[in-house]
Coordinates of C-alpha atoms in Angstrom, one line a residue:
Chain A
M1011 CA -21.2 37.0 33.6
S1012 CA -20.4 39.7 36.1
G1013 CA -23.0 42.4 36.6
A1014 CA -20.5 45.1 35.5
A1015 CA -20.4 43.9 31.8
R1016 CA -22.8 45.6 29.5
P1017 CA -25.2 43.1 28.2
A1018 CA -24.9 42.4 24.4
A1019 CA -28.5 43.2 23.9
A1020 CA -27.7 46.9 24.7
D1021 CA -25.7 47.2 21.5
P1022 CA -27.6 48.7 18.6
A1023 CA -29.4 46.0 16.5
W1024 CA -27.3 46.7 13.3
V1025 CA -24.1 46.1 15.2
R1026 CA -25.4 42.8 16.5
R1027 CA -26.5 41.7 13.0
L1028 CA -23.2 42.7 11.5
V1029 CA -21.2 40.8 14.0
I1030 CA -23.4 37.7 13.6
A1031 CA -23.3 37.9 9.8
A1032 CA -19.5 38.3 9.8
A1033 CA -19.1 35.3 12.1
L1034 CA -21.4 33.2 10.0
A1035 CA -19.8 34.2 6.7
L1036 CA -16.4 33.3 8.1
A1037 CA -17.7 29.9 9.3
V1038 CA -19.2 29.2 5.9
V1039 CA -16.1 30.2 3.9
I1040 CA -13.5 28.6 6.2
F1041 CA -15.3 25.5 7.4
L1042 CA -18.4 24.6 5.4
M1043 CA -17.2 25.3 1.9
P1044 CA -14.0 23.2 2.1
L1045 CA -16.0 20.4 3.7
A1046 CA -18.6 20.5 0.9
A1047 CA -15.7 20.5 -1.6
V1048 CA -14.3 17.3 -0.1
F1049 CA -17.6 15.5 -0.4
N1050 CA -18.2 16.9 -3.8
E1051 CA -14.8 15.7 -5.1
A1052 CA -15.4 12.2 -3.6
L1053 CA -18.8 11.9 -5.3
R1054 CA -17.6 13.4 -8.6
R1055 CA -18.0 10.1 -10.4
G1056 CA -21.0 8.8 -8.4
I1057 CA -21.2 6.9 -5.2
E1058 CA -19.8 3.6 -6.4
P1059 CA -16.1 4.6 -7.1
A1060 CA -16.1 6.4 -3.7
L1061 CA -17.4 3.3 -1.9
A1062 CA -15.0 1.1 -3.8
A1063 CA -12.1 3.3 -2.6
I1064 CA -13.3 2.8 1.0
V1065 CA -13.7 -1.0 0.9
E1066 CA -10.4 -1.5 -0.9
E1067 CA -8.0 -3.6 1.0
D1068 CA -5.3 -1.0 1.8
A1069 CA -8.0 1.5 2.7
Q1070 CA -9.6 -1.0 5.1
A1071 CA -6.2 -1.6 6.7
A1072 CA -5.8 2.1 7.1
I1073 CA -9.2 2.5 8.7
W1074 CA -8.7 -0.3 11.1
L1075 CA -5.2 1.0 12.0
S1076 CA -6.6 4.4 12.8
L1077 CA -9.3 2.9 15.0
L1078 CA -6.8 0.7 16.8
V1079 CA -4.4 3.6 17.4
A1080 CA -7.3 5.6 18.8
A1081 CA -8.6 2.6 20.9
I1082 CA -5.2 2.5 22.6
A1083 CA -4.4 6.2 22.8
V1084 CA -7.7 7.5 24.0
P1085 CA -8.1 5.3 27.1
V1086 CA -4.5 6.0 28.1
N1087 CA -5.0 9.7 27.7
T1088 CA -8.3 9.5 29.6
I1089 CA -6.7 7.9 32.6
G1090 CA -3.7 10.1 32.4
G1091 CA -5.8 13.2 31.8
I1092 CA -8.0 12.5 34.8
A1093 CA -5.1 11.8 37.0
A1094 CA -3.3 15.0 35.9
A1095 CA -6.4 17.1 36.3
W1096 CA -7.2 15.7 39.7
A1097 CA -3.7 16.4 40.9
V1098 CA -3.7 19.9 39.6
A1099 CA -7.2 20.8 40.8
K1100 CA -7.4 19.1 44.2
F1101 CA -3.9 19.1 45.6
D1102 CA -1.1 21.6 46.3
F1103 CA 2.4 20.4 45.6
V1104 CA 5.8 21.6 44.5
G1105 CA 6.0 21.6 40.7
K1106 CA 2.3 22.1 40.1
R1107 CA 2.9 25.0 37.6
L1108 CA 5.5 22.8 35.9
L1109 CA 3.0 20.0 35.5
I1110 CA 0.4 22.4 34.0
T1111 CA 3.0 23.7 31.5
L1112 CA 4.0 20.1 30.6
I1113 CA 0.4 19.2 30.0
E1114 CA 0.1 22.0 27.5
L1115 CA 3.4 21.3 25.8
P1116 CA 1.9 19.1 23.0
F1117 CA -0.4 22.0 22.0
S1118 CA 2.5 24.4 21.6
V1119 CA 5.0 22.1 19.9
S1120 CA 4.6 21.3 16.2
P1121 CA 3.4 17.7 15.7
V1122 CA 6.3 17.1 13.4
I1123 CA 8.6 17.7 16.3
S1124 CA 6.6 15.3 18.5
G1125 CA 7.2 12.6 15.9
L1126 CA 10.9 13.5 15.5
V1127 CA 11.5 13.2 19.2
Y1128 CA 10.4 9.5 19.0
V1129 CA 12.7 8.9 16.0
L1130 CA 15.6 10.4 18.1
L1131 CA 14.7 8.1 21.0
F1132 CA 13.7 4.9 19.4
G1133 CA 15.1 5.1 15.9
A1134 CA 18.0 2.8 14.9
Q1135 CA 20.5 5.7 15.4
G1136 CA 18.6 6.9 18.4
F1137 CA 19.2 6.7 22.1
F1138 CA 17.6 3.2 22.6
G1139 CA 18.2 2.1 19.0
T1140 CA 20.9 -0.6 19.6
W1141 CA 19.1 -2.1 22.6
L1142 CA 15.8 -2.2 20.7
R1143 CA 17.5 -3.9 17.7
D1144 CA 19.2 -6.4 19.9
H1145 CA 15.9 -7.4 21.4
D1146 CA 14.2 -7.4 18.1
I1147 CA 11.6 -4.7 19.1
Q1148 CA 10.3 -2.3 16.5
I1149 CA 8.9 0.9 18.0
I1150 CA 9.0 3.5 15.2
F1151 CA 7.8 2.6 11.7
A1152 CA 5.4 0.2 13.5
L1153 CA 2.2 0.3 15.6
P1154 CA 4.0 1.3 18.9
G1155 CA 5.5 4.4 17.4
L1156 CA 2.1 5.4 15.9
V1157 CA 0.5 5.0 19.3
L1158 CA 3.2 6.9 21.2
A1159 CA 3.1 9.8 18.8
T1160 CA -0.7 9.9 19.0
I1161 CA -0.7 9.8 22.8
F1162 CA 1.8 12.7 22.9
V1163 CA -0.2 14.9 20.5
T1164 CA -3.6 14.2 22.1
F1165 CA -2.7 14.2 25.7
P1166 CA -3.9 17.7 26.6
F1167 CA -7.5 17.3 25.5
V1168 CA -8.9 15.5 28.5
A1169 CA -6.7 17.2 31.1
R1170 CA -7.4 20.7 29.6
T1171 CA -11.2 20.2 29.6
L1172 CA -11.2 18.9 33.2
I1173 CA -8.8 21.3 35.0
P1174 CA -10.8 24.6 34.8
L1175 CA -14.0 22.8 35.8
M1176 CA -12.4 20.9 38.7
Q1177 CA -10.6 24.1 39.9
E1178 CA -13.9 26.0 39.8
Q1179 CA -15.7 23.3 41.8
G1180 CA -13.0 23.4 44.5
R1181 CA -12.4 20.8 47.2
D1182 CA -15.4 21.4 49.5
E1183 CA -17.3 18.4 48.5
E1184 CA -14.3 16.1 48.6
E1185 CA -13.4 17.5 52.1
A1186 CA -16.9 16.9 53.3
A1187 CA -16.8 13.3 52.0
A1188 CA -13.5 12.8 53.7
T1189 CA -14.8 14.0 57.1
L1190 CA -17.7 11.6 56.7
G1191 CA -15.1 8.8 56.5
A1192 CA -14.9 8.1 52.7
G1193 CA -11.6 6.8 51.4
G1194 CA -9.7 8.3 48.5
W1195 CA -11.0 6.0 45.8
Q1196 CA -14.5 6.3 47.1
I1197 CA -14.3 10.1 47.1
F1198 CA -13.0 10.0 43.5
R1199 CA -15.7 7.6 42.3
R1200 CA -18.7 8.9 44.2
V1201 CA -18.0 12.7 44.3
T1202 CA -15.3 13.9 41.9
L1203 CA -16.1 11.8 38.8
P1204 CA -19.9 12.4 38.8
N1205 CA -19.2 16.2 39.0
V1206 CA -17.1 16.2 35.9
K1207 CA -18.6 13.4 33.8
W1208 CA -20.0 15.6 31.0
A1209 CA -16.8 17.6 30.6
L1210 CA -14.9 14.3 30.7
L1211 CA -17.0 12.8 27.9
S1212 CA -16.6 15.9 25.7
G1213 CA -12.8 15.8 26.3
V1214 CA -12.7 12.2 25.4
L1215 CA -14.6 12.8 22.2
L1216 CA -12.2 15.7 21.2
C1217 CA -9.3 13.5 22.0
N1218 CA -10.7 10.7 19.9
A1219 CA -11.3 13.0 16.9
R1220 CA -7.8 14.3 17.0
A1221 CA -6.3 10.8 17.5
M1222 CA -7.9 9.6 14.3
G1223 CA -7.1 12.7 12.4
E1224 CA -3.5 13.3 13.4
F1225 CA -1.2 13.7 10.4
G1226 CA 2.1 15.4 11.2
A1227 CA 3.4 13.3 14.1
V1228 CA 2.3 9.9 12.7
S1229 CA 3.7 10.9 9.3
V1230 CA 7.2 11.1 10.8
V1231 CA 7.1 7.7 12.6
S1232 CA 5.0 5.8 10.1
G1233 CA 7.3 4.7 7.3
H1234 CA 4.3 4.9 5.0
I1235 CA 4.0 1.1 4.3
R1236 CA 0.8 0.5 2.6
G1237 CA -1.6 -1.9 4.4
Q1238 CA 0.7 -1.9 7.4
T1239 CA 1.6 1.5 8.9
N1240 CA -0.7 3.8 7.0
T1241 CA -3.4 5.5 9.0
M1242 CA -6.4 7.1 7.4
P1243 CA -4.9 10.6 7.0
L1244 CA -1.7 9.1 5.6
H1245 CA -3.7 7.0 3.2
V1246 CA -5.4 10.1 1.9
E1247 CA -2.0 11.6 1.1
I1248 CA -0.8 8.5 -0.7
L1249 CA -3.9 8.3 -2.8
Y1250 CA -3.7 11.9 -3.7
N1251 CA -0.1 11.5 -4.7
E1252 CA -1.0 8.6 -6.9
Y1253 CA -3.5 10.7 -8.9
M1254 CA -6.4 8.7 -7.4
F1255 CA -8.3 11.8 -6.5
V1256 CA -11.8 10.2 -6.1
G1257 CA -10.3 7.6 -3.7
A1258 CA -8.3 10.3 -1.8
F1259 CA -11.4 12.4 -1.3
A1260 CA -13.6 9.4 -0.5
V1261 CA -11.4 8.4 2.4
A1262 CA -11.1 12.1 3.4
S1263 CA -14.9 12.3 3.5
L1264 CA -15.0 9.3 5.8
L1265 CA -12.5 11.0 8.0
A1266 CA -14.5 14.3 7.9
L1267 CA -17.7 12.4 8.6
L1268 CA -16.1 10.8 11.7
G1269 CA -15.2 14.3 12.9
V1270 CA -18.6 15.7 12.2
V1271 CA -20.3 12.8 14.1
T1272 CA -17.9 13.5 17.0
L1273 CA -18.9 17.2 17.0
I1274 CA -22.6 16.4 16.9
A1275 CA -22.2 13.9 19.8
K1276 CA -20.4 16.6 21.7
A1277 CA -23.1 19.1 21.1
L1278 CA -25.8 16.6 22.2
L1279 CA -23.8 15.9 25.3
E1280 CA -23.7 19.6 26.1
V1281 CA -27.4 19.9 25.7
L1282 CA -28.0 16.9 27.9
A1283 CA -25.6 18.2 30.5
G1284 CA -27.3 21.5 30.5
R1285 CA -30.7 19.9 31.1
R1286 CA -29.3 17.8 34.0
M1287 CA -27.9 20.8 35.6
G1288 CA -31.2 22.7 35.2
E1289 CA -32.9 19.8 37.0
A1290 CA -30.4 19.9 39.8
A1291 CA -30.8 23.6 40.3
Chain B
M821 CA 3.2 12.8 44.1
T822 CA 0.9 9.9 44.0
V823 CA -0.3 11.1 40.7
S824 CA 3.1 11.0 39.1
T825 CA 3.6 7.4 40.2
L826 CA 0.1 6.6 38.9
S827 CA 0.7 8.0 35.5
R828 CA 4.1 6.4 35.4
R829 CA 2.6 3.0 36.1
T830 CA 0.0 3.7 33.4
L831 CA 2.8 4.5 31.0
L832 CA 4.7 1.4 31.9
A833 CA 1.6 -0.8 31.4
G834 CA 0.8 0.9 28.1
G835 CA 4.5 0.4 27.1
S836 CA 4.5 -3.3 27.7
V837 CA 1.3 -3.7 25.7
L838 CA 3.0 -1.8 22.9
T839 CA 6.1 -3.9 23.2
L840 CA 4.0 -7.1 22.8
A841 CA 2.4 -5.6 19.7
G842 CA 5.8 -4.7 18.3
R843 CA 7.1 -8.2 18.8
A844 CA 4.0 -9.7 17.3
S845 CA 4.3 -7.7 14.2
A846 CA 8.0 -8.5 13.9
Q847 CA 7.2 -12.2 14.0
A848 CA 4.4 -12.3 11.4
A849 CA 4.9 -14.1 8.1
P850 CA 7.9 -12.6 6.3
T851 CA 6.8 -9.9 3.9
L852 CA 9.1 -8.1 1.6
L853 CA 9.4 -4.4 2.0
N854 CA 10.6 -2.3 -0.9
V855 CA 11.5 1.3 0.1
S856 CA 11.4 3.3 -3.0
Y857 CA 11.3 6.9 -4.2
D858 CA 8.3 9.0 -5.5
P859 CA 7.6 8.4 -9.2
T860 CA 8.0 4.6 -9.1
R861 CA 4.6 3.9 -7.5
E862 CA 2.8 2.7 -10.7
F863 CA 5.9 0.8 -11.9
Y864 CA 6.4 -1.2 -8.8
R865 CA 2.7 -1.9 -8.3
E866 CA 2.7 -3.8 -11.6
F867 CA 6.2 -5.3 -11.1
N868 CA 5.2 -6.6 -7.6
T869 CA 2.3 -8.5 -9.1
A870 CA 4.5 -9.9 -11.8
F871 CA 7.2 -10.9 -9.4
A872 CA 4.8 -12.5 -6.9
A873 CA 3.4 -14.7 -9.7
H874 CA 6.9 -15.6 -10.9
W875 CA 7.9 -16.5 -7.3
T876 CA 4.9 -18.8 -6.6
G877 CA 5.4 -20.3 -10.0
Q878 CA 8.8 -21.5 -8.8
G879 CA 7.2 -23.4 -6.0
H880 CA 7.6 -20.8 -3.2
P881 CA 4.8 -19.8 -0.8
R882 CA 2.8 -16.7 -1.7
Q883 CA 4.8 -13.6 -1.1
T884 CA 3.4 -10.3 0.1
I885 CA 5.3 -7.3 -1.1
N886 CA 4.9 -4.0 0.6
T887 CA 6.1 -0.7 -0.8
S888 CA 6.8 2.7 0.7
H889 CA 7.3 5.8 -1.4
G890 CA 8.5 9.4 -0.8
G891 CA 11.4 11.7 -1.6
S892 CA 14.5 9.6 -2.1
G893 CA 16.6 11.4 0.5
R894 CA 13.9 11.2 3.1
Q895 CA 13.3 7.5 2.4
A896 CA 17.0 6.8 2.9
R897 CA 16.8 8.7 6.2
S898 CA 13.9 6.4 7.3
V899 CA 15.9 3.3 6.5
I900 CA 18.8 4.6 8.5
D901 CA 16.4 5.4 11.3
G902 CA 15.2 1.8 11.3
L903 CA 12.5 1.4 8.6
A904 CA 13.1 -2.4 8.0
A905 CA 13.6 -2.3 4.2
D906 CA 14.6 -5.6 2.6
V907 CA 15.4 -3.8 -0.7
V908 CA 15.9 -0.1 -1.5
T909 CA 15.2 1.2 -5.0
L910 CA 16.1 4.8 -4.8
A911 CA 16.7 7.8 -7.1
L912 CA 20.4 8.0 -6.9
A913 CA 23.4 6.1 -5.7
Y914 CA 24.4 8.6 -3.0
D915 CA 21.2 7.9 -1.0
I916 CA 22.1 4.2 -0.9
D917 CA 25.7 5.1 -0.1
A918 CA 24.4 7.0 2.9
I919 CA 22.6 3.8 4.2
A920 CA 25.8 1.8 3.5
E921 CA 27.8 4.3 5.6
R922 CA 25.8 3.3 8.6
G923 CA 26.7 -0.4 8.0
L924 CA 23.3 -1.6 6.9
L925 CA 24.7 -3.0 3.7
G926 CA 28.2 -3.5 2.2
R927 CA 29.9 -0.5 0.7
D928 CA 30.5 -2.5 -2.5
W929 CA 26.7 -2.7 -3.1
Q930 CA 26.9 -1.0 -6.4
K931 CA 29.1 -3.8 -7.9
R932 CA 26.8 -6.6 -7.0
L933 CA 24.3 -6.3 -9.8
P934 CA 24.8 -5.5 -13.5
H935 CA 25.0 -1.9 -14.9
N936 CA 26.0 -0.2 -11.6
S937 CA 23.0 -1.9 -9.9
A938 CA 20.7 0.3 -12.0
P939 CA 18.3 -2.0 -13.9
Y940 CA 16.7 0.9 -15.8
T941 CA 17.8 4.5 -16.5
S942 CA 16.0 7.7 -17.0
T943 CA 16.7 11.3 -17.7
I944 CA 15.5 14.8 -17.1
V945 CA 13.0 16.5 -19.5
F946 CA 10.8 19.6 -19.6
L947 CA 7.1 19.5 -19.2
V948 CA 5.4 22.6 -20.7
R949 CA 1.9 24.0 -21.4
R950 CA 0.5 23.1 -24.8
G951 CA 2.0 25.1 -27.7
N952 CA 5.0 25.8 -25.5
P953 CA 4.0 29.5 -25.1
K954 CA 7.4 30.5 -23.5
A955 CA 9.3 28.7 -26.3
I956 CA 11.4 26.5 -24.0
R957 CA 13.6 24.2 -26.0
D958 CA 16.9 24.1 -24.2
W959 CA 18.3 24.8 -20.7
G960 CA 19.2 28.4 -21.6
D961 CA 15.5 29.2 -22.4
L962 CA 14.7 28.4 -18.8
L963 CA 16.7 31.4 -17.6
K964 CA 14.9 33.9 -19.7
P965 CA 13.0 36.6 -17.6
G966 CA 9.4 35.7 -16.8
V967 CA 9.8 31.9 -17.0
A968 CA 8.5 30.3 -13.8
I969 CA 10.1 27.0 -13.1
I970 CA 8.8 24.1 -11.0
T971 CA 11.3 21.7 -9.4
P972 CA 11.4 19.9 -6.1
N973 CA 14.1 20.7 -3.4
P974 CA 17.5 19.1 -4.1
K975 CA 18.0 18.7 -0.4
T976 CA 15.2 16.1 -0.1
S977 CA 14.5 14.9 -3.7
G978 CA 16.7 12.8 -5.8
G979 CA 15.0 14.0 -9.0
A980 CA 15.7 17.6 -8.1
R981 CA 19.4 16.8 -7.7
W982 CA 19.5 15.3 -11.2
N983 CA 17.6 18.5 -12.4
Y984 CA 20.3 20.7 -10.9
L985 CA 23.2 18.6 -12.2
A986 CA 21.8 18.5 -15.7
L987 CA 21.6 22.3 -15.8
W988 CA 25.1 22.5 -14.4
A989 CA 26.4 20.1 -17.1
W990 CA 24.7 22.2 -19.8
A991 CA 26.2 25.5 -18.4
L992 CA 29.7 24.0 -18.5
R993 CA 29.2 23.2 -22.2
Q994 CA 28.4 26.8 -23.1
P995 CA 31.1 29.1 -24.7
G996 CA 33.2 30.3 -21.8
G997 CA 31.5 27.9 -19.4
S998 CA 33.1 27.4 -16.1
A999 CA 32.1 26.5 -12.5
A1000 CA 31.5 30.2 -11.9
T1001 CA 29.1 30.6 -14.9
A1002 CA 27.4 27.3 -14.0
E1003 CA 26.8 28.6 -10.4
Q1004 CA 25.3 31.8 -11.8
A1005 CA 23.0 29.8 -14.0
A1006 CA 21.9 27.6 -11.1
A1007 CA 21.3 30.7 -8.9
Q1008 CA 19.3 32.3 -11.6
L1009 CA 17.2 29.1 -12.1
F1010 CA 16.3 28.9 -8.4
R1011 CA 15.4 32.6 -8.3
Q1012 CA 12.7 31.6 -10.8
V1013 CA 11.2 28.8 -8.7
P1014 CA 8.0 29.9 -7.0
V1015 CA 7.3 26.6 -5.2
L1016 CA 9.9 24.1 -4.0
D1017 CA 8.2 20.8 -3.1
T1018 CA 10.0 18.0 -1.1
G1019 CA 9.4 15.3 -3.7
A1020 CA 9.0 14.8 -7.5
R1021 CA 5.3 13.8 -7.2
G1022 CA 4.5 17.0 -5.2
S1023 CA 6.1 19.1 -7.9
T1024 CA 4.1 17.4 -10.6
T1025 CA 0.9 18.0 -8.7
T1026 CA 1.9 21.6 -8.2
F1027 CA 2.5 22.0 -12.0
V1028 CA -0.4 20.0 -13.3
Q1029 CA -3.2 20.2 -10.8
R1030 CA -2.6 23.6 -9.3
A1031 CA -1.4 25.1 -12.7
Q1032 CA 1.7 26.8 -11.2
G1033 CA 4.7 27.7 -13.4
D1034 CA 5.5 27.6 -17.1
V1035 CA 7.8 24.5 -17.0
L1036 CA 8.3 21.5 -14.8
L1037 CA 11.8 19.9 -14.6
S1038 CA 10.8 16.3 -14.5
W1039 CA 11.9 12.7 -14.7
E1040 CA 11.2 11.4 -18.2
N1041 CA 8.9 8.7 -16.8
E1042 CA 7.1 11.2 -14.5
A1043 CA 6.4 13.5 -17.4
H1044 CA 5.0 10.7 -19.6
L1045 CA 2.9 9.5 -16.7
A1046 CA 1.5 13.0 -16.3
L1047 CA 0.5 13.1 -20.0
Q1048 CA -1.2 9.8 -19.6
E1049 CA -3.0 10.6 -16.4
F1050 CA -4.1 14.1 -17.5
P1051 CA -4.8 14.0 -21.2
Q1052 CA -7.1 17.1 -20.8
A1053 CA -4.5 19.2 -19.0
G1054 CA -2.9 20.5 -22.1
L1055 CA 0.7 19.4 -21.6
E1056 CA 3.7 18.7 -23.9
I1057 CA 7.1 17.1 -23.3
V1058 CA 10.1 19.0 -24.5
Y1059 CA 13.4 17.0 -24.9
P1060 CA 16.4 19.3 -24.5
P1061 CA 19.3 18.5 -26.9
L1062 CA 21.4 17.6 -23.8
S1063 CA 20.5 16.1 -20.5
I1064 CA 21.9 13.8 -17.8
L1065 CA 21.8 10.0 -17.6
A1066 CA 20.0 9.2 -14.4
E1067 CA 20.8 5.7 -13.0
P1068 CA 18.3 4.9 -10.2
P1069 CA 20.0 2.1 -8.3
V1070 CA 18.6 -0.9 -6.4
A1071 CA 20.2 -2.9 -3.5
V1072 CA 19.4 -5.5 -0.9
V1073 CA 19.8 -4.2 2.6
D1074 CA 22.1 -6.9 4.1
Q1075 CA 21.5 -6.3 7.8
N1076 CA 17.7 -6.3 7.4
V1077 CA 17.4 -9.4 5.2
D1078 CA 19.7 -11.4 7.4
R1079 CA 17.8 -10.5 10.5
R1080 CA 14.4 -11.2 8.9
G1081 CA 15.5 -14.3 6.8
T1082 CA 14.4 -12.7 3.5
R1083 CA 17.7 -12.7 1.6
A1084 CA 16.7 -15.3 -1.0
V1085 CA 13.4 -13.6 -2.0
A1086 CA 15.0 -10.1 -1.8
E1087 CA 17.7 -11.1 -4.2
A1088 CA 15.3 -12.8 -6.5
Y1089 CA 13.1 -9.7 -6.5
L1090 CA 16.0 -7.4 -7.7
N1091 CA 17.2 -10.0 -10.2
H1092 CA 13.8 -10.1 -11.7
L1093 CA 14.1 -6.4 -12.6
Y1094 CA 16.8 -7.5 -15.1
T1095 CA 14.7 -10.2 -16.8
E1096 CA 12.8 -9.7 -20.0
E1097 CA 9.6 -9.3 -18.0
G1098 CA 11.0 -6.8 -15.6
Q1099 CA 12.6 -4.8 -18.4
R1100 CA 9.3 -4.8 -20.4
I1101 CA 7.3 -3.5 -17.4
A1102 CA 10.0 -0.8 -16.8
A1103 CA 9.7 0.3 -20.5
K1104 CA 5.9 0.3 -20.2
H1105 CA 6.2 2.8 -17.3
F1106 CA 8.7 5.0 -19.3
Y1107 CA 11.9 3.9 -17.6
R1108 CA 14.6 3.3 -20.2
P1109 CA 15.3 -0.5 -20.2
R1110 CA 19.0 -1.7 -20.2
E1111 CA 18.1 -4.6 -22.5
A1112 CA 19.0 -3.4 -26.0
A1113 CA 16.2 -5.4 -27.7
I1114 CA 13.5 -4.0 -25.5
L1115 CA 14.9 -0.5 -25.8
Q1116 CA 14.9 -0.9 -29.6
A1117 CA 11.3 -2.0 -29.5
N1118 CA 10.3 1.1 -27.6
A1119 CA 12.6 3.5 -29.5
S1120 CA 9.8 5.9 -30.3
R1121 CA 9.0 6.6 -26.6
F1122 CA 12.7 7.2 -25.7
P1123 CA 14.1 9.9 -28.1
D1124 CA 17.8 9.7 -28.6
I1125 CA 19.3 12.8 -27.0
E1126 CA 22.9 13.3 -25.7
L1127 CA 23.1 12.1 -22.1
V1128 CA 26.1 13.0 -20.0
T1129 CA 27.0 10.9 -17.0
I1130 CA 27.6 12.0 -13.4
D1131 CA 31.0 10.2 -13.4
A1132 CA 32.2 12.1 -16.5
V1133 CA 31.1 15.6 -15.5
F1134 CA 31.0 15.5 -11.7
N1135 CA 33.5 12.7 -10.9
G1136 CA 30.7 10.5 -9.2
W1137 CA 28.0 11.0 -6.7
A1138 CA 30.2 11.3 -3.6
E1139 CA 31.9 14.4 -5.0
A1140 CA 28.8 15.9 -6.5
Q1141 CA 27.0 15.5 -3.2
R1142 CA 29.9 17.1 -1.2
T1143 CA 30.3 20.0 -3.6
H1144 CA 26.7 20.8 -4.3
F1145 CA 24.2 19.5 -1.9
A1146 CA 25.9 19.0 1.5
D1147 CA 25.4 21.6 4.2
G1148 CA 27.4 24.7 3.2
G1149 CA 27.7 23.4 -0.4
V1150 CA 26.9 25.4 -3.6
F1151 CA 23.2 24.9 -3.3
D1152 CA 23.1 26.4 0.2
R1153 CA 25.1 29.4 -1.2
I1154 CA 22.8 30.1 -4.1
Y1155 CA 19.4 29.3 -2.6
R1156 CA 18.2 31.9 -0.1
P1157 CA 14.4 31.7 0.2
G1158 CA 12.8 35.1 0.2
R1159 CA 15.7 37.0 -1.3

């Protein structure tokens, strides 16, 4: 908020109302209506068929698989993301711009390509294919492939939320801690991490939401084996293709619900973080 | 640079966890994986239950059977890329040939089971809106102006390749028919396709659920299933006087069963397709059974139309694939999206 910008309140009231109404209308049409339609389809025949579709054996397997994939991918990306953000924000080194570009790569590449890359590397005809087969290791069309594809697609979330904040905060506090004799790990734990914890949590939540919802990349490496390599989004597709629309939309509703809960948690975090900062000031 | 070593170590640690998980899943109790094409979902669900009961009835331990479905060409590609299929049950022989070319099973696979390793057959029919408002009765009627046709993409879908070849066979039969006139007919047909899905099931959903197009070129079994699933949708099946004999073949994937120790159960699984029970379930799901008695008993569901074979008209799948569907083939020449 620089002083040169004209405050929004200076615009005529009708302009403000029009802009707000347009934004709200867009949000309703693009986000709320489809979401409502998903829940509506799921409950078309009442709550019982919808619940039955969720407790069904293959659906349970898909839900657990999605949770397992997220439980591996999110911690890996949290650690990797913090490390990358720390490096970019606090140090100068050759290849820094390259690292930033690489971090953003998964955002600019289609998820389908991310999946195909792993098929090319670890598929039976791929670069490591023969070696993997000789050692009886299955990467793609199994859990490891799903995890790798998910890590690739969701890597930027933590790093991208941390980098701007850490850059803005600068290195003064770290340097002060260093002159007072703190070691690297101590500085990170006592100074850097507390400064970014709210942003970190919100990045982790976004990363988790995407990890559970990812479709394109995992579709390529999944093999679509029911009860084994089907994640929740893939299970939705299978049910839809089998004319089981209530089931498909019930599982989709659960997925949407997980996303909504994540967003609410993120909003709460932001409120909390704002309050803490207010106290500090 | 400390960071790059740190994240590399993280990756390595993560990698070894993943490797352990991969090994663990490879060593779990031997399941049977059937990699199949799109419209067989309902058929194999029932058949798997029947076979599992038969198998335990013979004194074997309980057998878990997994299935994977998708466009036939795409499924073959997954098996080539390492999807550990014990058996493949695909839409056409060429897709299994492609797997055999990579050495995953013997090139003579089609001679190992009766009837060219195709335990059931099917054909291509038309699904139209009730009352057949565009009066579509034969292949020629499809090419009339204003008829919107739904078919999947022959590049990825087995059913779509049968669709294309059936039209081609019809065009050759017309007065003055030649490869040139057939190519014109095919080009015209694909000019009238508004949506080209990757698999048969996608096309059915496009036609039935999203109400796109006037006619769906469909597997016979897929068309009957759509009537059964959507009695309110107002659909009818039209049998053209001439269509193609589709032989969806099945095979054991030698390299996978030998590595996983599942050959016995995989072979028993495919053989069971030829038994009375297997043939009955196939007929129930609108696949034409090979067993004459069961075909006879279901004669009313399988109208007797003239069916040409791919060997007679196209000299087999290898040549049909090379001429029509390979990169730079006839299909690439006639299909130019957006033109």
